[in-house]
Tab-separated table of C-alpha atoms in Angstrom:
chain	number	residue	atom	x	y	z
A	47	MET	CA	198.998	56.997	22.148
A	48	ALA	CA	195.015	57.030	21.021
A	49	ASN	CA	193.912	58.655	17.420
A	50	LEU	CA	192.164	61.506	19.043
A	51	TYR	CA	195.417	62.614	20.478
A	52	SER	CA	198.078	64.331	17.481
A	53	PHE	CA	200.845	67.296	18.117
A	54	GLU	CA	198.994	69.858	18.005
A	55	TYR	CA	195.941	69.710	19.785
A	56	SER	CA	192.948	71.035	20.971
A	57	LEU	CA	190.996	70.635	24.652
A	58	SER	CA	188.227	72.030	26.351
A	59	GLN	CA	188.086	74.267	28.221
A	60	SER	CA	185.274	74.984	30.956
A	61	LEU	CA	185.516	71.971	32.822
A	62	GLU	CA	187.813	69.205	33.949
A	63	ILE	CA	189.188	67.409	31.241
A	64	ALA	CA	189.762	63.875	30.644
A	65	ILE	CA	192.575	62.023	29.254
A	66	ASN	CA	192.220	58.862	28.373
A	67	GLU	CA	196.108	57.034	26.741
A	68	TYR	CA	195.894	53.543	25.279
A	69	ASN	CA	199.272	52.001	25.274
A	70	TRP	CA	198.700	48.284	24.354
A	71	ALA	CA	202.664	47.118	25.861
A	72	LEU	CA	202.675	48.129	28.500
A	73	ILE	CA	200.960	46.617	31.563
A	74	SER	CA	202.596	48.597	34.699
A	75	PHE	CA	204.026	52.022	34.330
A	76	GLU	CA	204.007	55.324	36.366
A	77	VAL	CA	202.935	58.299	33.806
A	78	ILE	CA	204.198	62.410	34.441
A	79	ASP	CA	202.939	65.304	33.074
A	80	TRP	CA	203.319	68.490	32.715
A	81	LEU	CA	200.846	71.743	31.607
A	82	THR	CA	202.648	74.206	33.357
A	83	PRO	CA	206.208	73.667	34.461
A	84	GLY	CA	205.934	72.176	38.826
A	85	ARG	CA	202.535	70.199	38.624
A	86	PRO	CA	203.372	67.474	37.980
A	87	VAL	CA	200.527	64.593	38.128
A	88	VAL	CA	202.213	60.725	38.820
A	89	ILE	CA	200.015	57.723	38.329
A	90	SER	CA	200.207	53.738	38.984
A	91	ALA	CA	197.806	51.419	36.273
A	92	PRO	CA	197.817	48.281	36.892
A	93	SER	CA	196.785	48.406	32.668
A	94	ASN	CA	196.370	49.424	29.922
A	95	THR	CA	194.527	52.192	29.425
A	96	TRP	CA	195.150	54.923	32.701
A	97	MET	CA	193.382	58.744	32.562
A	98	VAL	CA	194.433	61.966	33.006
A	99	VAL	CA	192.485	64.436	34.595
A	100	LEU	CA	193.822	67.721	34.639
A	101	ASP	CA	192.531	71.259	36.297
A	102	PRO	CA	190.235	73.590	35.370
A	103	MET	CA	192.005	74.849	32.273
A	104	LYS	CA	191.170	79.156	31.106
A	105	PRO	CA	191.115	79.748	27.355
A	106	GLY	CA	194.281	79.695	25.756
A	107	GLY	CA	197.420	77.807	24.936
A	108	PRO	CA	199.927	77.089	23.502
A	109	PHE	CA	200.739	74.337	26.325
A	110	GLU	CA	203.063	71.330	26.249
A	111	MET	CA	201.968	67.800	28.115
A	112	MET	CA	205.284	65.827	28.109
A	113	ALA	CA	203.926	61.924	29.343
A	114	GLN	CA	206.756	60.146	31.069
A	115	GLN	CA	206.738	56.103	31.395
A	116	THR	CA	208.713	53.898	33.714
A	117	PHE	CA	208.607	50.259	34.344
A	118	GLY	CA	212.229	48.958	35.680
A	119	THR	CA	215.223	51.510	35.188
A	120	ARG	CA	213.441	51.960	31.320
A	121	ASN	CA	211.402	55.717	31.236
A	122	ILE	CA	210.092	56.268	28.081
A	123	THR	CA	209.165	60.231	27.293
A	124	LEU	CA	205.642	61.268	24.541
A	125	LYS	CA	205.355	64.801	24.284
A	126	VAL	CA	202.429	66.572	22.596
A	127	HIS	CA	202.849	70.356	21.884
A	128	ASP	CA	200.681	73.276	21.032
A	129	ILE	CA	198.214	72.360	23.156
A	130	LEU	CA	194.822	74.826	22.795
A	131	PHE	CA	191.976	75.150	25.680
A	132	GLY	CA	188.764	75.653	23.529
A	133	ASP	CA	185.541	74.537	22.722
A	134	VAL	CA	185.400	71.282	20.995
A	135	TRP	CA	182.660	70.800	18.802
A	136	LEU	CA	181.644	68.304	16.700
A	137	CYS	CA	180.260	67.882	13.354
A	138	SER	CA	178.568	64.418	11.873
A	139	GLY	CA	175.781	63.465	9.767
A	140	GLN	CA	176.004	62.662	6.116
A	141	SER	CA	176.950	64.273	2.540
A	142	ASN	CA	175.766	68.774	2.689
A	143	MET	CA	178.022	68.135	6.432
A	144	GLN	CA	180.740	65.763	4.728
A	145	MET	CA	181.131	68.496	1.030
A	146	THR	CA	183.985	70.454	1.859
A	147	VAL	CA	185.109	74.655	1.452
A	148	LEU	CA	186.613	73.821	-1.992
A	149	GLN	CA	183.378	73.261	-2.815
A	150	ILE	CA	181.009	75.963	-1.074
A	151	PHE	CA	180.580	79.620	-2.713
A	152	ASN	CA	183.700	81.953	-2.158
A	153	ALA	CA	185.942	79.251	-1.527
A	154	THR	CA	188.704	81.018	-2.199
A	155	ARG	CA	188.155	84.025	-0.775
A	156	GLU	CA	187.323	81.237	2.473
A	157	LEU	CA	190.555	79.063	1.955
A	158	SER	CA	192.522	82.164	1.824
A	159	SER	CA	191.192	83.625	5.117
A	160	ALA	CA	192.147	79.849	6.585
A	161	ALA	CA	195.924	81.818	7.884
A	162	ALA	CA	194.373	84.079	10.005
A	163	TYR	CA	192.819	80.749	13.266
A	164	GLN	CA	195.280	79.546	14.287
A	165	SER	CA	193.825	78.877	17.717
A	166	VAL	CA	190.951	76.884	15.675
A	167	ARG	CA	191.643	73.551	15.529
A	168	ILE	CA	190.361	70.678	12.396
A	169	LEU	CA	190.352	66.934	13.236
A	170	SER	CA	188.741	64.205	10.318
A	171	VAL	CA	187.617	61.481	11.343
A	172	SER	CA	188.239	58.823	8.694
A	173	LEU	CA	185.864	56.421	6.903
A	174	ILE	CA	184.935	53.629	8.571
A	175	GLN	CA	182.019	51.145	9.803
A	176	ALA	CA	181.858	48.148	12.411
A	177	GLU	CA	179.861	45.960	13.809
A	178	GLN	CA	181.116	46.129	17.313
A	179	GLU	CA	181.367	49.676	19.594
A	180	LEU	CA	185.251	50.887	18.636
A	181	GLU	CA	187.176	51.904	22.298
A	182	ASP	CA	189.599	53.924	19.599
A	183	LEU	CA	189.089	55.277	15.894
A	184	ASP	CA	191.152	53.351	13.796
A	185	ALA	CA	192.179	56.277	11.714
A	186	VAL	CA	191.994	59.194	11.249
A	187	ASP	CA	192.299	61.407	7.231
A	188	LEU	CA	193.629	64.585	9.608
A	189	PRO	CA	195.059	64.625	12.991
A	190	TRP	CA	194.470	67.759	14.917
A	191	SER	CA	196.080	70.735	13.061
A	192	LYS	CA	195.747	74.262	12.573
A	193	PRO	CA	193.290	75.561	9.036
A	194	THR	CA	195.489	75.551	6.026
A	195	SER	CA	194.054	76.053	2.527
A	196	GLU	CA	195.587	72.811	2.068
A	197	ASN	CA	193.609	70.561	4.394
A	198	LEU	CA	190.715	72.557	3.769
A	199	GLY	CA	190.630	72.194	0.600
A	200	GLN	CA	191.781	68.241	-0.588
A	201	GLY	CA	188.760	67.718	-3.289
A	202	ASN	CA	185.028	66.981	-2.575
A	203	PHE	CA	183.529	65.802	-0.028
A	204	THR	CA	187.030	64.518	2.265
A	205	TYR	CA	188.667	65.466	4.484
A	206	MET	CA	187.280	69.051	6.668
A	207	SER	CA	183.926	69.954	6.838
A	208	ALA	CA	183.467	72.839	5.358
A	209	VAL	CA	179.842	73.788	7.425
A	210	CYS	CA	181.703	72.772	10.513
A	211	TRP	CA	185.193	74.616	9.662
A	212	LEU	CA	182.748	77.771	8.833
A	213	PHE	CA	180.619	77.030	12.091
A	214	GLY	CA	184.044	77.374	14.248
A	215	ARG	CA	185.694	79.900	12.574
A	216	TYR	CA	181.946	82.841	13.530
A	217	LEU	CA	182.575	81.350	16.572
A	218	TYR	CA	185.903	82.629	16.926
A	219	ASP	CA	185.382	85.679	15.607
A	220	THR	CA	183.067	85.929	18.284
A	221	LEU	CA	184.000	83.943	21.596
A	222	GLN	CA	187.782	85.478	20.742
A	223	TYR	CA	189.626	81.517	22.749
A	224	PRO	CA	190.175	78.539	20.454
A	225	ILE	CA	187.713	76.464	19.090
A	226	GLY	CA	188.527	72.771	18.317
A	227	LEU	CA	186.147	70.885	15.618
A	228	ILE	CA	186.303	66.943	14.574
A	229	SER	CA	184.837	66.597	11.277
A	230	SER	CA	182.505	62.960	11.046
A	231	SER	CA	180.933	62.069	8.781
A	232	TRP	CA	179.492	59.978	5.224
A	233	GLY	CA	177.099	60.810	2.758
A	234	GLY	CA	174.459	58.771	2.463
A	235	THR	CA	173.408	57.388	5.412
A	236	PRO	CA	170.335	57.385	6.643
A	237	ILE	CA	170.102	58.002	10.564
A	238	GLU	CA	170.299	54.735	11.613
A	239	ALA	CA	173.673	53.953	11.232
A	240	TRP	CA	174.779	56.722	13.535
A	241	SER	CA	172.960	54.952	15.814
A	242	SER	CA	173.294	53.080	18.989
A	243	GLY	CA	170.646	50.125	19.247
A	244	ARG	CA	170.274	51.182	22.131
A	245	SER	CA	168.564	54.108	20.792
A	246	LEU	CA	167.098	52.589	18.132
A	247	LYS	CA	165.499	49.719	19.747
A	248	ALA	CA	163.921	53.206	22.648
A	249	CYS	CA	161.533	53.195	19.072
A	250	GLY	CA	161.181	50.021	17.754
A	251	ILE	CA	163.204	49.249	15.633
A	252	LEU	CA	165.002	45.827	16.262
A	253	ASN	CA	165.354	45.034	12.708
A	254	GLN	CA	166.456	46.465	9.759
A	255	GLY	CA	164.409	46.489	6.755
A	256	PRO	CA	164.657	46.589	2.925
A	257	ILE	CA	166.788	50.072	1.995
A	258	PRO	CA	165.507	52.071	-1.127
A	259	GLN	CA	168.739	52.681	-2.921
A	260	ASP	CA	167.664	55.985	-4.213
A	261	SER	CA	168.119	57.846	-1.408
A	262	VAL	CA	170.517	55.361	0.591
A	263	THR	CA	173.860	55.191	-0.998
A	264	GLY	CA	176.319	55.006	1.690
A	265	PRO	CA	176.370	52.905	4.261
A	266	SER	CA	172.787	52.084	5.758
A	267	GLU	CA	173.214	48.875	8.182
A	268	HIS	CA	172.323	49.904	12.021
A	269	SER	CA	174.580	51.824	14.022
A	270	VAL	CA	178.024	51.068	11.434
A	271	LEU	CA	179.270	53.925	11.618
A	272	TRP	CA	178.016	55.079	15.967
A	273	ASN	CA	180.710	51.873	16.218
A	274	ALA	CA	183.210	53.640	14.137
A	275	MET	CA	183.485	57.351	14.033
A	276	ILE	CA	181.364	58.801	17.355
A	277	HIS	CA	181.400	56.060	19.998
A	278	PRO	CA	185.860	55.813	20.007
A	279	LEU	CA	185.367	59.455	20.787
A	280	GLN	CA	182.831	59.297	24.388
A	281	ASN	CA	185.599	60.224	25.796
A	282	MET	CA	186.613	63.549	24.247
A	283	THR	CA	185.135	67.148	26.311
A	284	LEU	CA	182.505	68.379	24.055
A	285	LYS	CA	180.192	71.865	24.637
A	286	GLY	CA	178.168	70.166	21.928
A	287	VAL	CA	177.679	68.907	18.357
A	288	ILE	CA	176.574	70.108	14.668
A	289	TRP	CA	174.532	67.996	13.242
A	290	TYR	CA	173.320	67.723	9.138
A	291	GLN	CA	171.713	64.984	8.366
A	292	GLY	CA	168.181	63.673	7.845
A	293	GLU	CA	167.943	63.324	3.431
A	294	SER	CA	168.987	59.837	3.774
A	295	ASN	CA	164.868	58.492	5.468
A	296	MET	CA	162.975	60.124	2.809
A	297	ASN	CA	162.169	56.992	1.740
A	298	TYR	CA	163.904	55.395	4.881
A	299	ASN	CA	161.875	54.782	7.650
A	300	ARG	CA	160.586	58.920	7.587
A	301	ASP	CA	157.719	57.839	9.319
A	302	LEU	CA	160.697	57.420	12.900
A	303	TYR	CA	162.603	60.202	12.334
A	304	ASN	CA	160.020	62.702	14.409
A	305	CYS	CA	161.633	59.269	17.133
A	306	THR	CA	165.273	58.253	16.215
A	307	PHE	CA	166.687	61.647	15.745
A	308	PRO	CA	165.513	62.884	19.142
A	309	ALA	CA	166.621	59.471	20.528
A	310	LEU	CA	169.841	60.215	18.971
A	311	ILE	CA	170.728	63.067	20.444
A	312	GLU	CA	169.576	61.505	24.383
A	313	ASP	CA	171.773	59.203	24.001
A	314	TRP	CA	174.973	60.617	22.293
A	315	ARG	CA	174.202	63.274	25.231
A	316	GLN	CA	173.950	59.987	28.182
A	317	THR	CA	177.091	57.924	25.947
A	318	PHE	CA	179.504	61.833	25.585
A	319	HIS	CA	178.889	62.483	29.824
A	320	HIS	CA	179.267	59.038	31.028
A	321	GLY	CA	182.468	59.138	28.170
A	322	SER	CA	183.791	61.664	29.572
A	323	GLN	CA	183.568	61.109	33.263
A	324	GLY	CA	180.924	63.914	34.075
A	325	GLN	CA	183.582	66.166	32.269
A	326	THR	CA	180.170	67.473	28.624
A	327	GLU	CA	177.401	67.836	30.304
A	328	ARG	CA	174.687	65.967	30.394
A	329	PHE	CA	172.213	67.893	28.066
A	330	PHE	CA	175.196	69.670	26.462
A	331	PRO	CA	173.910	71.572	23.287
A	332	PHE	CA	172.903	70.128	19.860
A	333	GLY	CA	173.157	71.697	16.899
A	334	PHE	CA	171.046	70.678	12.818
A	335	VAL	CA	170.070	72.659	9.965
A	336	GLN	CA	166.876	71.478	8.737
A	337	LEU	CA	167.352	70.193	5.125
A	338	SER	CA	167.195	72.510	2.244
A	339	SER	CA	165.861	72.621	-1.127
A	340	TYR	CA	165.772	69.914	-3.407
A	341	LEU	CA	164.740	69.152	-7.264
A	342	SER	CA	162.583	66.801	-8.326
A	343	ASN	CA	160.569	66.106	-11.500
A	344	ASP	CA	157.721	64.415	-8.742
A	345	ASN	CA	156.809	67.942	-6.865
A	346	SER	CA	153.780	67.027	-5.054
A	347	ASP	CA	157.010	64.456	-2.891
A	348	ASP	CA	156.200	66.021	0.591
A	349	GLY	CA	159.190	63.524	1.529
A	350	PHE	CA	161.338	65.858	1.971
A	351	PRO	CA	159.347	68.309	3.763
A	352	GLN	CA	158.023	65.821	6.167
A	353	ILE	CA	161.265	64.431	6.725
A	354	ARG	CA	161.872	69.162	7.871
A	355	TRP	CA	159.097	68.990	10.415
A	356	HIS	CA	160.062	65.755	11.688
A	357	GLN	CA	163.210	67.099	12.189
A	358	THR	CA	162.005	69.560	15.520
A	359	ALA	CA	159.653	66.648	16.739
A	360	ASP	CA	156.696	67.975	15.264
A	361	PHE	CA	157.065	70.871	16.865
A	362	GLY	CA	157.666	73.312	14.151
A	363	SER	CA	160.844	74.901	16.242
A	364	VAL	CA	163.346	74.032	19.164
A	365	PRO	CA	164.228	73.762	21.394
A	366	ASN	CA	160.890	71.989	22.673
A	367	LEU	CA	159.483	69.511	25.057
A	368	LYS	CA	160.970	66.307	23.082
A	369	MET	CA	164.267	68.101	21.882
A	370	PRO	CA	166.091	70.188	24.726
A	371	ASN	CA	168.980	72.229	24.647
A	372	THR	CA	168.873	72.436	20.938
A	373	PHE	CA	169.283	74.849	18.146
A	374	MET	CA	168.980	74.746	14.525
A	375	ALA	CA	169.729	76.753	11.264
A	376	VAL	CA	166.264	76.696	8.456
A	377	ALA	CA	168.174	76.474	5.406
A	378	MET	CA	164.859	75.644	2.505
A	379	ASP	CA	165.296	79.048	1.342
A	380	LEU	CA	169.193	78.904	0.250
A	381	CYS	CA	168.190	76.645	-3.098
A	382	ASP	CA	171.228	76.003	-5.450
A	383	ARG	CA	169.261	74.263	-8.693
A	384	ASN	CA	172.629	74.494	-10.547
A	385	SER	CA	175.176	73.505	-8.673
A	386	PRO	CA	177.150	70.842	-10.123
A	387	PHE	CA	177.085	68.319	-7.344
A	388	GLY	CA	173.358	68.220	-7.821
A	389	SER	CA	170.495	70.886	-6.106
A	390	ILE	CA	170.525	67.826	-3.006
A	391	HIS	CA	173.851	69.579	-2.661
A	392	PRO	CA	173.315	73.359	-2.366
A	393	ARG	CA	177.044	75.466	-2.508
A	394	ASP	CA	175.751	78.285	-0.072
A	395	LYS	CA	177.195	77.087	3.453
A	396	GLU	CA	178.648	80.217	4.952
A	397	THR	CA	174.761	81.410	5.498
A	398	VAL	CA	174.250	77.504	6.918
A	399	ALA	CA	176.682	77.615	9.324
A	400	TYR	CA	175.919	81.358	10.351
A	401	ARG	CA	172.050	80.274	11.512
A	402	LEU	CA	173.554	77.576	13.079
A	403	HIS	CA	176.503	79.997	15.082
A	404	LEU	CA	174.127	82.402	15.505
A	405	GLY	CA	172.040	79.482	17.108
A	406	ALA	CA	174.887	78.495	19.392
A	407	ARG	CA	175.824	82.026	20.538
A	408	ALA	CA	172.234	81.794	22.381
A	409	VAL	CA	171.633	77.902	22.947
A	410	ALA	CA	175.085	77.092	23.595
A	411	TYR	CA	176.897	80.220	25.357
A	412	GLY	CA	173.601	82.198	26.107
A	413	GLU	CA	173.265	85.565	24.658
A	414	LYS	CA	170.134	86.562	25.907
A	415	ASN	CA	168.503	88.714	23.133
A	416	LEU	CA	170.004	87.180	20.183
A	417	ILE	CA	167.440	86.624	17.653
A	418	PHE	CA	168.621	83.018	15.866
A	419	GLN	CA	164.738	81.641	14.893
A	420	GLY	CA	162.843	83.335	12.021
A	421	PRO	CA	158.877	83.947	13.094
A	422	LEU	CA	156.655	81.375	14.327
A	423	PRO	CA	152.440	81.608	14.623
A	424	GLU	CA	152.377	81.620	18.291
A	425	ASN	CA	148.025	81.867	17.438
A	426	ILE	CA	145.867	80.092	14.063
A	427	GLU	CA	142.337	82.284	14.263
A	428	LEU	CA	139.816	81.078	11.861
A	429	LEU	CA	137.161	83.761	10.541
A	430	ALA	CA	134.941	81.297	8.716
A	431	HIS	CA	132.196	83.643	8.575
A	432	LYS	CA	135.127	86.643	6.690
A	433	GLY	CA	136.302	83.948	4.870
A	434	LEU	CA	139.603	84.121	6.600
A	435	LEU	CA	142.394	83.367	8.739
A	436	ASN	CA	144.250	85.181	10.430
A	437	LEU	CA	147.971	84.081	11.973
A	438	THR	CA	149.392	85.838	15.126
A	439	TYR	CA	153.486	85.495	15.339
A	440	TYR	CA	154.926	85.354	18.524
A	441	GLN	CA	158.005	87.650	17.254
A	442	GLN	CA	157.751	90.224	13.901
A	443	VAL	CA	157.337	89.399	10.521
A	444	GLN	CA	158.392	90.872	6.963
A	445	VAL	CA	156.836	90.018	4.682
A	446	GLN	CA	159.667	90.291	1.754
A	447	ARG	CA	156.885	89.573	-1.745
A	448	GLN	CA	153.634	88.140	-1.590
A	449	ASP	CA	153.131	84.616	-2.460
A	450	ASP	CA	149.972	83.671	-3.707
A	451	LYS	CA	150.665	79.089	-2.944
A	452	ILE	CA	152.912	78.896	-0.255
A	453	PHE	CA	150.597	79.111	2.007
A	454	GLU	CA	148.173	75.725	2.229
A	455	ILE	CA	144.398	74.757	3.506
A	456	SER	CA	142.989	71.534	3.785
A	457	CYS	CA	139.902	71.714	2.259
A	458	CYS	CA	137.130	69.133	3.354
A	459	SER	CA	134.344	68.558	1.646
A	460	ASP	CA	131.806	65.760	1.759
A	461	HIS	CA	134.171	63.259	3.601
A	462	GLN	CA	137.202	64.101	1.391
A	463	CYS	CA	139.958	66.881	1.903
A	464	LYS	CA	142.278	68.409	-0.637
A	465	TRP	CA	145.096	70.958	-0.215
A	466	LEU	CA	144.428	74.184	-1.858
A	467	PRO	CA	146.762	77.256	-1.987
A	468	VAL	CA	145.645	80.693	-0.535
A	469	PRO	CA	147.607	84.083	-0.921
A	470	MET	CA	148.177	86.744	1.128
A	471	SER	CA	145.389	89.653	2.346
A	472	THR	CA	146.667	91.545	5.176
A	473	PHE	CA	150.024	92.088	7.587
A	474	SER	CA	151.454	93.777	10.318
A	475	THR	CA	153.964	93.443	12.577
A	476	GLN	CA	153.450	90.637	13.978
A	477	THR	CA	149.990	89.062	11.530
A	478	LEU	CA	148.995	87.575	8.638
A	479	THR	CA	146.019	87.515	7.744
A	480	LEU	CA	144.968	84.574	4.788
A	481	ASP	CA	142.039	84.512	2.035
A	482	ILE	CA	140.853	80.874	2.233
A	483	ASN	CA	137.183	82.280	-0.494
A	484	SER	CA	138.031	79.237	-2.136
A	485	CYS	CA	137.420	76.658	0.054
A	486	TYR	CA	133.889	75.960	0.201
A	487	GLY	CA	133.750	73.237	2.842
A	488	THR	CA	135.820	72.778	6.855
A	489	VAL	CA	138.762	74.277	7.055
A	490	ASP	CA	140.689	71.721	8.968
A	491	ALA	CA	144.161	72.714	8.868
A	492	LEU	CA	146.822	74.884	7.336
A	493	ARG	CA	151.107	74.618	5.669
A	494	TYR	CA	153.327	76.889	5.367
A	495	ALA	CA	156.357	76.209	2.572
A	496	TRP	CA	155.181	72.753	2.535
A	497	THR	CA	157.047	71.472	-1.078
A	498	LEU	CA	160.672	70.079	-1.880
A	499	TRP	CA	161.346	74.113	-3.725
A	500	PRO	CA	159.408	76.449	-1.266
A	501	CYS	CA	161.082	79.303	-3.013
A	502	GLU	CA	164.359	81.043	-5.166
A	503	TYR	CA	166.900	81.218	-2.629
A	504	LYS	CA	166.928	83.513	0.496
A	505	GLN	CA	163.089	85.069	-1.348
A	506	CYS	CA	160.900	83.452	0.879
A	507	PRO	CA	158.602	85.498	1.978
A	508	LEU	CA	158.499	86.161	5.405
A	509	TYR	CA	161.274	86.483	7.820
A	510	HIS	CA	162.218	88.591	10.732
A	511	PRO	CA	162.099	92.202	10.160
A	512	SER	CA	165.937	92.968	11.656
A	513	SER	CA	167.548	89.485	10.875
A	514	THR	CA	167.868	86.972	7.362
A	515	LEU	CA	165.869	84.421	9.224
A	516	PRO	CA	163.169	83.007	6.873
A	517	ALA	CA	160.297	82.102	9.135
A	518	PRO	CA	159.861	78.170	9.452
A	519	PRO	CA	157.813	75.830	7.373
A	520	PHE	CA	154.511	74.898	9.334
A	521	ILE	CA	151.626	72.544	8.797
A	522	ALA	CA	148.784	73.122	12.684
A	523	PHE	CA	145.089	71.701	12.282
A	524	ILE	CA	142.841	73.734	12.946
A	525	LEU	CA	140.435	73.400	15.984
A	526	ASP	CA	138.121	75.766	15.611
A	527	GLN	CA	135.785	74.133	12.349
A	528	VAL	CA	132.962	75.989	10.576
A	529	PRO	CA	131.594	75.162	7.619
A	530	GLY	CA	131.284	75.997	5.414
A	531	HIS	CA	130.438	79.885	4.332
């Protein structure tokens, strides 16, 4: 049997289920399998790879499946028991996705509560690289299993992802039916390692350039993790994917991330749709975490802010025209200057997963009127004669505290521009006014939270008033330019 399958298995429930089996010893055989008595499926397979597509199943379980191979007078019977039907989510990325429950805030509480979630099943893919696309996983660190304090707390950056687990737990609390979670991540890796050659070619990346060793510490060769840790999963029927990656592209192909990330999403969607015989939706939901904060000696470095912006394909929010059916968890306010794993690895993964699950509920599960993202301005008006810049937000905004540095304007004079911080002047439930009197030239752009470390923990100035969701960072050009004032 393929390495994906084990004795405590979770299958998608919303569509028909495609199950692939591999037996390299037999060339011709028949298979009978049951999920309920009296409903056998008989297959004559002329090759060493075969597939059974089951009828749609309602969420629930446990069930048992038996596969009986017959050739000549010999019968070989395999049983898979404790099968649940529900939604399967794939979790991927680099070290912030790879961090385990043992490494996060409230680890003891989370580990002790794991036993209460026996309808959430977890699988962790081994760290493997390959030069060519593999059809089956070479190995798994954790086969399909029930969650325990042991397999969720194996150590640092090993076994099961904390973000993945918490995301699934929050979903289960809402949906109350089985959830399957596949963790496939590797720290210190750029997006190019997770991308197929097709998607890289779509962004004009044909050859591998020099790799900066300070930000890329894991496998960096193009497509090696796609080949070994993602492509073998293509036959799975997925509900969706969550992704936490980008730190390793801060100094590597940063300016292409607004292409490579949407291209990865599109390529994964095509691959999983075709690989599952159409059982995975063509445009399945894809969620991601916008990069958190990072302490650096050079706070003027705008690599992190640029990656945050490029994660949205330069729109500032998702879903958008280039990234349909996506959702994002903003994490720039979840800083952790005392993290023993470095500030680049903040320990509050509960809030990250909670924000992700809100996006999934809205985008993947269609919950109407659910607030799942913070306020973003829909109109910026320059009132140069008054020395003001007026922002109108598309939803309500709460000014949690005054901040005279988090907004900046690009002030241009004599063909030179520089960024100047501007204070907040007045605000209401959906508007905010900035005092731009410090600029004696032309104001041609505005940006918000465009820094490595925008604020202290959950202390950014702008949030949605009825949630704990922060306003995301943005940059915008001012079209109505009026010189001087």
